[in-house]
Tab-separated table of C-alpha atoms in Angstrom:
chain	number	residue	atom	x	y	z
N	10	MET	CA	18.402	-13.131	23.770
N	11	SER	CA	21.388	-14.570	25.536
N	12	GLY	CA	22.633	-17.654	23.710
N	13	GLY	CA	19.230	-19.270	23.134
N	14	ALA	CA	18.439	-19.516	26.841
N	15	LEU	CA	14.761	-20.050	27.588
N	16	VAL	CA	12.633	-17.636	29.584
N	17	GLY	CA	11.752	-19.005	33.020
N	18	ILE	CA	8.198	-19.129	34.357
N	19	VAL	CA	7.157	-18.811	38.023
N	20	LEU	CA	3.595	-19.648	39.068
N	21	VAL	CA	2.581	-17.927	42.299
N	22	SER	CA	-0.632	-19.139	43.891
N	23	HIS	CA	-2.174	-19.045	47.364
N	24	SER	CA	-2.170	-22.822	47.228
N	25	ALA	CA	0.768	-25.183	46.745
N	26	GLY	CA	-1.625	-27.645	45.104
N	27	VAL	CA	-2.882	-25.089	42.598
N	28	ALA	CA	0.588	-23.827	41.683
N	29	GLY	CA	1.925	-27.359	41.331
N	30	SER	CA	-1.006	-28.616	39.281
N	31	VAL	CA	-1.019	-25.654	36.928
N	32	ALA	CA	2.726	-26.105	36.410
N	33	GLU	CA	2.163	-29.771	35.629
N	34	LEU	CA	-0.652	-28.979	33.186
N	35	ALA	CA	1.360	-26.292	31.403
N	36	ARG	CA	4.442	-28.524	31.133
N	37	GLY	CA	2.293	-31.358	29.832
N	38	ILE	CA	0.691	-29.235	27.129
N	39	ALA	CA	4.044	-27.746	26.127
N	40	ALA	CA	5.765	-31.154	25.965
N	41	GLY	CA	7.033	-32.397	22.627
N	42	GLY	CA	10.392	-30.695	22.612
N	43	ALA	CA	12.353	-28.717	25.113
N	44	VAL	CA	10.137	-27.369	27.868
N	45	ALA	CA	10.963	-24.010	29.432
N	46	PRO	CA	11.899	-24.062	33.122
N	47	VAL	CA	8.754	-23.732	35.247
N	48	ALA	CA	8.651	-23.459	39.044
N	49	PRO	CA	5.574	-23.321	41.271
N	50	ALA	CA	5.597	-21.055	44.344
N	51	GLY	CA	2.352	-21.954	46.065
N	52	GLY	CA	1.134	-21.332	49.594
N	53	THR	CA	3.135	-20.274	52.613
N	54	ALA	CA	6.504	-21.738	53.572
N	55	ASP	CA	4.816	-23.904	56.249
N	56	GLY	CA	2.308	-25.367	53.795
N	57	GLY	CA	-0.678	-23.103	54.524
N	58	LEU	CA	-2.730	-20.958	52.168
N	59	GLY	CA	-1.117	-17.626	51.336
N	60	THR	CA	1.958	-16.165	49.731
N	61	SER	CA	5.614	-16.736	50.585
N	62	ALA	CA	8.227	-14.239	49.456
N	63	GLU	CA	10.891	-16.867	50.139
N	64	LEU	CA	9.287	-19.473	47.899
N	65	ILE	CA	8.867	-16.867	45.149
N	66	THR	CA	12.487	-15.684	45.202
N	67	ALA	CA	13.723	-19.284	45.331
N	68	ALA	CA	11.502	-20.277	42.385
N	69	ALA	CA	12.616	-17.269	40.335
N	70	SER	CA	16.285	-18.072	40.932
N	71	ALA	CA	15.666	-21.713	40.044
N	72	VAL	CA	14.197	-20.911	36.604
N	73	ASP	CA	16.464	-17.989	35.723
N	74	ARG	CA	18.613	-18.833	32.703
N	75	GLY	CA	19.511	-15.208	31.981
N	76	ALA	CA	16.691	-14.701	29.462
N	77	GLY	CA	14.254	-13.228	31.951
N	78	VAL	CA	11.605	-14.631	34.273
N	79	ALA	CA	7.838	-14.243	33.791
N	80	LEU	CA	5.844	-14.399	37.041
N	81	LEU	CA	2.171	-15.333	36.878
N	82	VAL	CA	0.127	-14.737	40.021
N	83	ASP	CA	-3.361	-15.506	41.276
N	84	LEU	CA	-4.937	-13.338	43.985
N	85	GLY	CA	-4.373	-10.370	46.328
N	86	SER	CA	-1.209	-11.026	48.280
N	87	SER	CA	0.397	-12.973	45.397
N	88	VAL	CA	0.138	-9.854	43.248
N	89	LEU	CA	1.258	-7.480	45.994
N	90	THR	CA	4.172	-9.619	47.171
N	91	VAL	CA	5.610	-9.977	43.663
N	92	LYS	CA	5.221	-6.224	43.091
N	93	ALA	CA	6.978	-5.491	46.388
N	94	LEU	CA	9.814	-7.911	45.563
N	95	LEU	CA	10.257	-6.329	42.115
N	96	GLU	CA	10.262	-2.874	43.682
N	97	ASP	CA	13.030	-3.967	46.025
N	98	GLU	CA	14.965	-5.708	43.229
N	99	GLU	CA	14.906	-9.027	45.062
N	100	LEU	CA	14.095	-11.020	41.920
N	101	PRO	CA	16.532	-11.875	39.092
N	102	ALA	CA	17.246	-9.138	36.538
N	103	GLY	CA	14.653	-9.271	33.780
N	104	SER	CA	11.849	-10.530	36.031
N	105	ARG	CA	8.371	-9.395	35.007
N	106	LEU	CA	4.964	-9.578	36.682
N	107	VAL	CA	2.545	-10.743	33.978
N	108	ASP	CA	-1.010	-9.396	33.865
N	109	ALA	CA	-2.779	-12.573	32.748
N	110	PRO	CA	-5.338	-15.155	33.857
N	111	PHE	CA	-3.437	-17.650	35.990
N	112	LEU	CA	-4.059	-20.998	34.329
N	113	GLU	CA	-4.579	-19.935	30.716
N	114	GLY	CA	-1.744	-17.434	30.973
N	115	ALA	CA	0.570	-20.081	32.404
N	116	VAL	CA	-0.119	-22.481	29.543
N	117	ALA	CA	0.421	-19.760	26.923
N	118	ALA	CA	3.589	-18.563	28.643
N	119	VAL	CA	5.140	-22.014	28.974
N	120	ILE	CA	4.353	-22.982	25.352
N	121	THR	CA	5.749	-19.685	24.054
N	122	ALA	CA	8.843	-19.803	26.254
N	123	SER	CA	9.449	-23.438	25.289
N	124	ALA	CA	9.538	-22.358	21.632
N	125	GLY	CA	12.495	-20.139	22.513
N	126	ALA	CA	10.625	-16.838	22.364
N	127	PRO	CA	12.033	-13.807	24.193
N	128	LEU	CA	10.481	-12.443	27.400
N	129	GLU	CA	8.398	-9.790	25.594
N	130	ALA	CA	6.713	-12.453	23.462
N	131	VAL	CA	6.130	-14.739	26.443
N	132	VAL	CA	4.474	-11.893	28.361
N	133	ALA	CA	2.369	-10.914	25.331
N	134	ALA	CA	1.195	-14.500	24.779
N	135	ALA	CA	0.124	-14.817	28.416
N	136	GLU	CA	-1.672	-11.475	28.376
N	137	GLU	CA	-3.508	-12.408	25.165
N	138	ALA	CA	-5.215	-15.177	27.107
N	139	TYR	CA	-7.521	-12.455	28.479
N	140	ALA	CA	-8.880	-11.869	24.984
N	141	TYR	CA	-10.192	-15.407	24.505
N	142	ARG	CA	-13.911	-15.342	25.340
N	143	LYS	CA	-15.483	-18.590	26.456
N	144	ALA	CA	-19.095	-17.582	26.006
G	27	MET	CA	15.055	14.797	67.148
G	28	ARG	CA	14.291	11.066	66.990
G	29	ASP	CA	17.142	8.572	67.096
G	30	ALA	CA	17.389	4.872	66.319
G	31	GLU	CA	16.358	4.033	69.880
G	32	PHE	CA	13.032	5.795	69.279
G	33	PHE	CA	12.376	3.701	66.181
G	34	ARG	CA	13.273	0.491	67.989
G	35	HIS	CA	10.805	1.464	70.705
G	36	TRP	CA	8.126	2.237	68.156
G	37	LEU	CA	8.508	-1.088	66.372
G	38	GLU	CA	8.611	-2.921	69.714
G	39	ALA	CA	5.462	-1.098	70.823
G	40	ALA	CA	3.783	-1.976	67.513
G	41	ALA	CA	4.754	-5.628	67.959
G	42	ALA	CA	3.386	-5.572	71.512
G	43	ALA	CA	0.120	-4.004	70.316
G	44	VAL	CA	-0.239	-6.618	67.569
G	45	GLU	CA	0.417	-9.353	70.117
G	46	ARG	CA	-2.199	-7.879	72.473
G	47	GLU	CA	-4.801	-7.388	69.728
G	48	ALA	CA	-4.103	-10.361	67.448
G	49	ASP	CA	-7.268	-12.194	68.435
G	50	ARG	CA	-9.412	-9.117	67.895
G	51	LEU	CA	-7.835	-8.498	64.470
G	52	THR	CA	-8.585	-12.057	63.455
G	53	GLU	CA	-12.140	-11.719	64.784
G	54	LEU	CA	-12.640	-8.596	62.646
G	55	ASP	CA	-11.203	-10.504	59.682
G	56	SER	CA	-13.640	-13.413	60.114
G	57	PRO	CA	-16.871	-11.998	58.648
G	58	ILE	CA	-15.289	-10.128	55.708
G	59	GLY	CA	-11.813	-11.614	55.245
G	60	ASP	CA	-10.082	-14.948	55.563
G	61	ALA	CA	-9.738	-14.832	59.354
G	62	ASP	CA	-5.961	-14.670	59.447
G	63	HIS	CA	-5.071	-10.985	59.841
G	64	GLY	CA	-4.124	-11.228	63.512
G	65	ALA	CA	-2.166	-14.437	63.103
G	66	ASN	CA	-0.397	-13.123	59.994
G	67	LEU	CA	0.639	-9.833	61.602
G	68	LEU	CA	1.668	-11.608	64.785
G	69	ARG	CA	3.977	-13.855	62.772
G	70	GLY	CA	5.352	-10.813	60.916
G	71	PHE	CA	5.962	-8.639	63.962
G	72	THR	CA	7.444	-11.512	65.943
G	73	ALA	CA	9.946	-11.849	63.095
G	74	VAL	CA	10.510	-8.083	63.196
G	75	ARG	CA	11.389	-8.357	66.916
G	76	THR	CA	13.918	-11.076	66.140
G	77	ALA	CA	15.355	-9.089	63.236
G	78	LEU	CA	15.711	-5.984	65.418
G	79	ALA	CA	17.461	-7.977	68.131
G	80	GLY	CA	19.989	-9.129	65.552
G	81	ALA	CA	20.349	-5.759	63.828
G	82	ASP	CA	23.568	-3.779	63.905
G	83	PRO	CA	23.413	-1.487	66.985
G	84	ALA	CA	24.791	1.273	64.756
G	85	ASP	CA	21.856	1.034	62.307
G	86	ALA	CA	20.207	4.378	61.565
G	87	PRO	CA	16.418	4.907	61.832
G	88	GLY	CA	16.005	4.475	58.068
G	89	ALA	CA	17.880	1.172	58.059
G	90	LEU	CA	15.797	-0.173	60.961
G	91	LEU	CA	12.518	0.651	59.211
G	92	GLN	CA	13.755	-0.938	55.978
G	93	LEU	CA	14.792	-4.062	57.870
G	94	ALA	CA	11.354	-4.243	59.505
G	95	GLY	CA	9.644	-3.715	56.141
G	96	ARG	CA	11.639	-6.457	54.421
G	97	THR	CA	10.917	-8.797	57.308
G	98	LEU	CA	7.165	-8.193	57.078
G	99	ILE	CA	7.136	-8.825	53.321
G	100	SER	CA	8.935	-12.116	53.757
G	101	THR	CA	7.034	-13.476	56.751
G	102	VAL	CA	3.407	-12.314	56.845
G	103	GLY	CA	1.958	-14.484	54.057
G	104	GLY	CA	-1.068	-12.274	53.358
G	105	ALA	CA	-1.628	-8.937	51.613
G	106	SER	CA	-0.841	-7.007	54.809
G	107	GLY	CA	2.794	-8.183	54.505
G	108	PRO	CA	3.710	-6.409	51.266
G	109	LEU	CA	1.496	-3.443	52.228
G	110	TYR	CA	2.945	-2.798	55.699
G	111	GLY	CA	6.348	-3.877	54.394
G	112	THR	CA	6.159	-1.234	51.692
G	113	LEU	CA	4.981	1.387	54.201
G	114	LEU	CA	7.965	0.851	56.486
G	115	ARG	CA	10.521	0.256	53.758
G	116	ARG	CA	9.557	3.347	51.783
G	117	THR	CA	9.447	5.457	54.937
G	118	GLY	CA	12.887	4.124	55.860
G	119	LYS	CA	14.281	4.902	52.423
G	120	GLU	CA	12.995	8.464	52.716
G	121	LEU	CA	14.784	8.879	56.057
G	122	GLY	CA	18.040	7.861	54.396
G	123	GLU	CA	21.112	7.354	56.543
G	124	ALA	CA	20.599	10.146	59.062
G	125	SER	CA	21.266	9.011	62.629
G	126	GLU	CA	18.589	11.388	63.932
G	127	VAL	CA	15.486	12.712	62.202
G	128	SER	CA	13.183	15.578	63.046
G	129	ASP	CA	9.446	15.121	63.557
G	130	GLU	CA	8.919	17.035	60.327
G	131	GLU	CA	11.222	14.647	58.426
G	132	LEU	CA	9.422	11.650	59.874
G	133	ARG	CA	6.071	13.108	58.848
G	134	ALA	CA	7.266	13.675	55.267
G	135	ALA	CA	8.749	10.174	55.129
G	136	LEU	CA	5.533	8.589	56.397
G	137	ASP	CA	3.621	10.581	53.786
G	138	ALA	CA	5.795	9.014	51.089
G	139	GLY	CA	5.312	5.608	52.695
G	140	VAL	CA	1.526	5.951	52.639
G	141	ASP	CA	1.653	7.059	48.979
G	142	ALA	CA	3.659	3.928	48.156
G	143	VAL	CA	1.052	1.745	49.895
G	144	ALA	CA	-1.741	3.416	47.919
G	145	ARG	CA	0.124	2.795	44.636
G	146	LEU	CA	0.951	-0.815	45.466
G	147	GLY	CA	-2.611	-1.708	46.425
G	148	GLY	CA	-4.285	0.599	43.911
G	149	ALA	CA	-6.582	1.803	46.700
G	150	ALA	CA	-7.758	5.193	47.915
G	151	PRO	CA	-9.324	6.415	51.166
G	152	GLY	CA	-12.953	5.260	51.289
G	153	ASP	CA	-12.205	1.803	49.867
G	154	LYS	CA	-12.327	0.237	53.377
G	155	THR	CA	-8.631	-0.524	53.663
G	156	MET	CA	-5.718	0.383	55.935
G	157	LEU	CA	-5.524	3.685	54.046
G	158	ASP	CA	-8.691	4.823	55.825
G	159	ALA	CA	-6.640	4.909	59.040
G	160	LEU	CA	-3.204	5.743	57.603
G	161	VAL	CA	-4.213	8.788	55.553
G	162	PRO	CA	-6.028	10.754	58.299
G	163	GLY	CA	-3.502	9.521	60.862
G	164	VAL	CA	-0.440	10.740	58.997
G	165	ALA	CA	-2.233	13.985	58.088
G	166	ALA	CA	-2.820	14.642	61.806
G	167	LEU	CA	0.896	14.223	62.561
G	168	GLY	CA	1.134	17.938	61.798
G	169	THR	CA	-0.768	18.523	65.043
G	170	SER	CA	0.764	15.911	67.345
G	171	TYR	CA	1.630	12.236	67.603
G	172	ARG	CA	-1.378	11.676	69.858
G	173	ALA	CA	-3.625	13.424	67.323
G	174	ALA	CA	-2.275	11.068	64.665
G	175	GLY	CA	-3.051	8.014	66.787
G	176	ASP	CA	-6.546	9.304	67.528
G	177	ALA	CA	-7.246	10.226	63.894
G	178	ALA	CA	-6.147	6.764	62.754
G	179	GLU	CA	-8.384	5.169	65.382
G	180	GLY	CA	-11.265	7.362	64.197
G	181	GLY	CA	-10.536	6.414	60.605
G	182	ALA	CA	-10.636	2.725	61.487
G	183	LEU	CA	-14.002	3.115	63.260
G	184	ALA	CA	-15.316	5.065	60.259
G	185	THR	CA	-14.762	2.037	57.987
G	186	VAL	CA	-17.760	0.244	59.554
G	187	PRO	CA	-20.452	1.613	57.177
G	188	ILE	CA	-18.205	1.549	54.082
G	189	LEU	CA	-18.686	-0.850	51.163
G	190	ALA	CA	-15.369	-2.627	50.543
G	191	ARG	CA	-13.828	-2.043	47.130
G	192	LYS	CA	-10.447	-3.739	47.580
G	193	GLY	CA	-9.208	-7.080	48.793
G	194	ARG	CA	-11.045	-10.187	49.857
G	195	ALA	CA	-13.930	-8.190	51.409
G	196	SER	CA	-14.762	-6.580	48.058
G	197	TYR	CA	-16.153	-9.913	46.822
G	198	LEU	CA	-18.859	-9.620	49.479
G	199	GLY	CA	-20.350	-6.384	48.127
G	200	GLU	CA	-23.128	-5.124	50.424
G	201	ARG	CA	-22.321	-7.787	53.003
G	202	SER	CA	-19.031	-6.014	53.729
G	203	VAL	CA	-21.044	-3.109	55.179
G	204	GLY	CA	-21.364	-3.000	58.968
G	205	HIS	CA	-17.948	-4.479	59.740
G	206	GLN	CA	-14.842	-2.621	60.833
G	207	ASP	CA	-11.931	-3.138	58.448
G	208	PRO	CA	-9.199	-5.238	60.081
G	209	GLY	CA	-6.441	-3.555	58.041
G	210	ALA	CA	-7.534	-0.070	59.124
G	211	THR	CA	-7.669	-1.390	62.686
G	212	SER	CA	-4.104	-2.690	62.623
G	213	ALA	CA	-2.933	0.534	60.947
G	214	ALA	CA	-4.425	2.433	63.896
G	215	LEU	CA	-2.442	0.162	66.247
G	216	LEU	CA	0.747	1.089	64.402
G	217	LEU	CA	0.107	4.829	64.704
G	218	GLY	CA	-1.149	4.429	68.278
G	219	ALA	CA	2.153	2.730	69.117
G	220	LEU	CA	3.967	5.680	67.535
G	221	ALA	CA	2.006	8.100	69.729
G	222	ASP	CA	2.716	6.049	72.876
G	223	THR	CA	6.404	5.958	71.972
G	224	ALA	CA	6.568	9.712	71.373
G	225	GLU	CA	4.895	10.299	74.741
G	226	GLY	CA	7.187	7.830	76.456
G	227	THR	CA	4.248	5.695	77.568
G	228	ALA	CA	5.041	2.647	75.430
């Protein structure tokens, strides 16, 4: 941990509305103290459905406080674009693609990061969301 | 030996082929995808053209392919962006900084590029993806560039009866059968453009 900096969270969705709303929900549930930096990267740069590498790199830079960045993704090209950007080292050092359900993982990640947990714990909390059965 | 001019021609020919076939790619992507493959690739390859025009004239083949790959990742907006971007970028990295590469070196580099695509997408031949054209196409490079183009074309046609196991089409299950995969089709365009370039007909 670098001086108590919070882990940043990036939410990558095919839709700007989805990414923005999930960010808002996660921030709202985490509210009560400091809330970790969260940035949505939804849709294409011109507002369509899809994935934008530019929006993702900008969002990751915006939330990077030096403690790592957890990226949660929804479908197909969101996953592949983040993997390709990581492969090419175009995201901040300490960026991680999180294998988690998008909404539930985002809420768990933001709450955990807001509590000052390190990247490993944030990633683990988001991934644990898969284990919660609803029926 | 193939110099930077050859690679510029290839990428130009690929862009021209995408431009020519964009509507057909989108048509193929309508029944089993989200009907944007042609438009997405057209946007990507138009950006590649612009990037190439602004590239350093001294850039080596490897640098040109990496530039094209990065451009596709940042502009396409769909899964074909990171996949084709990875193909070209990895191939370019394999070519290194040599100003000229042999056909054998290009074949080995493309092999590595196709492997990287398979790892990124977690797909294998037979999943009804671009790999169904890329894998036989690159394998046939050992024979000739034209053989590679033809094998890729054959691979794309052979995706028609396959049940999709990756991507948007995989949600359709049996309903994905009977449609040619748009990704395999665009991959055949890429290798067809390579063959045309090698024969000087592009």
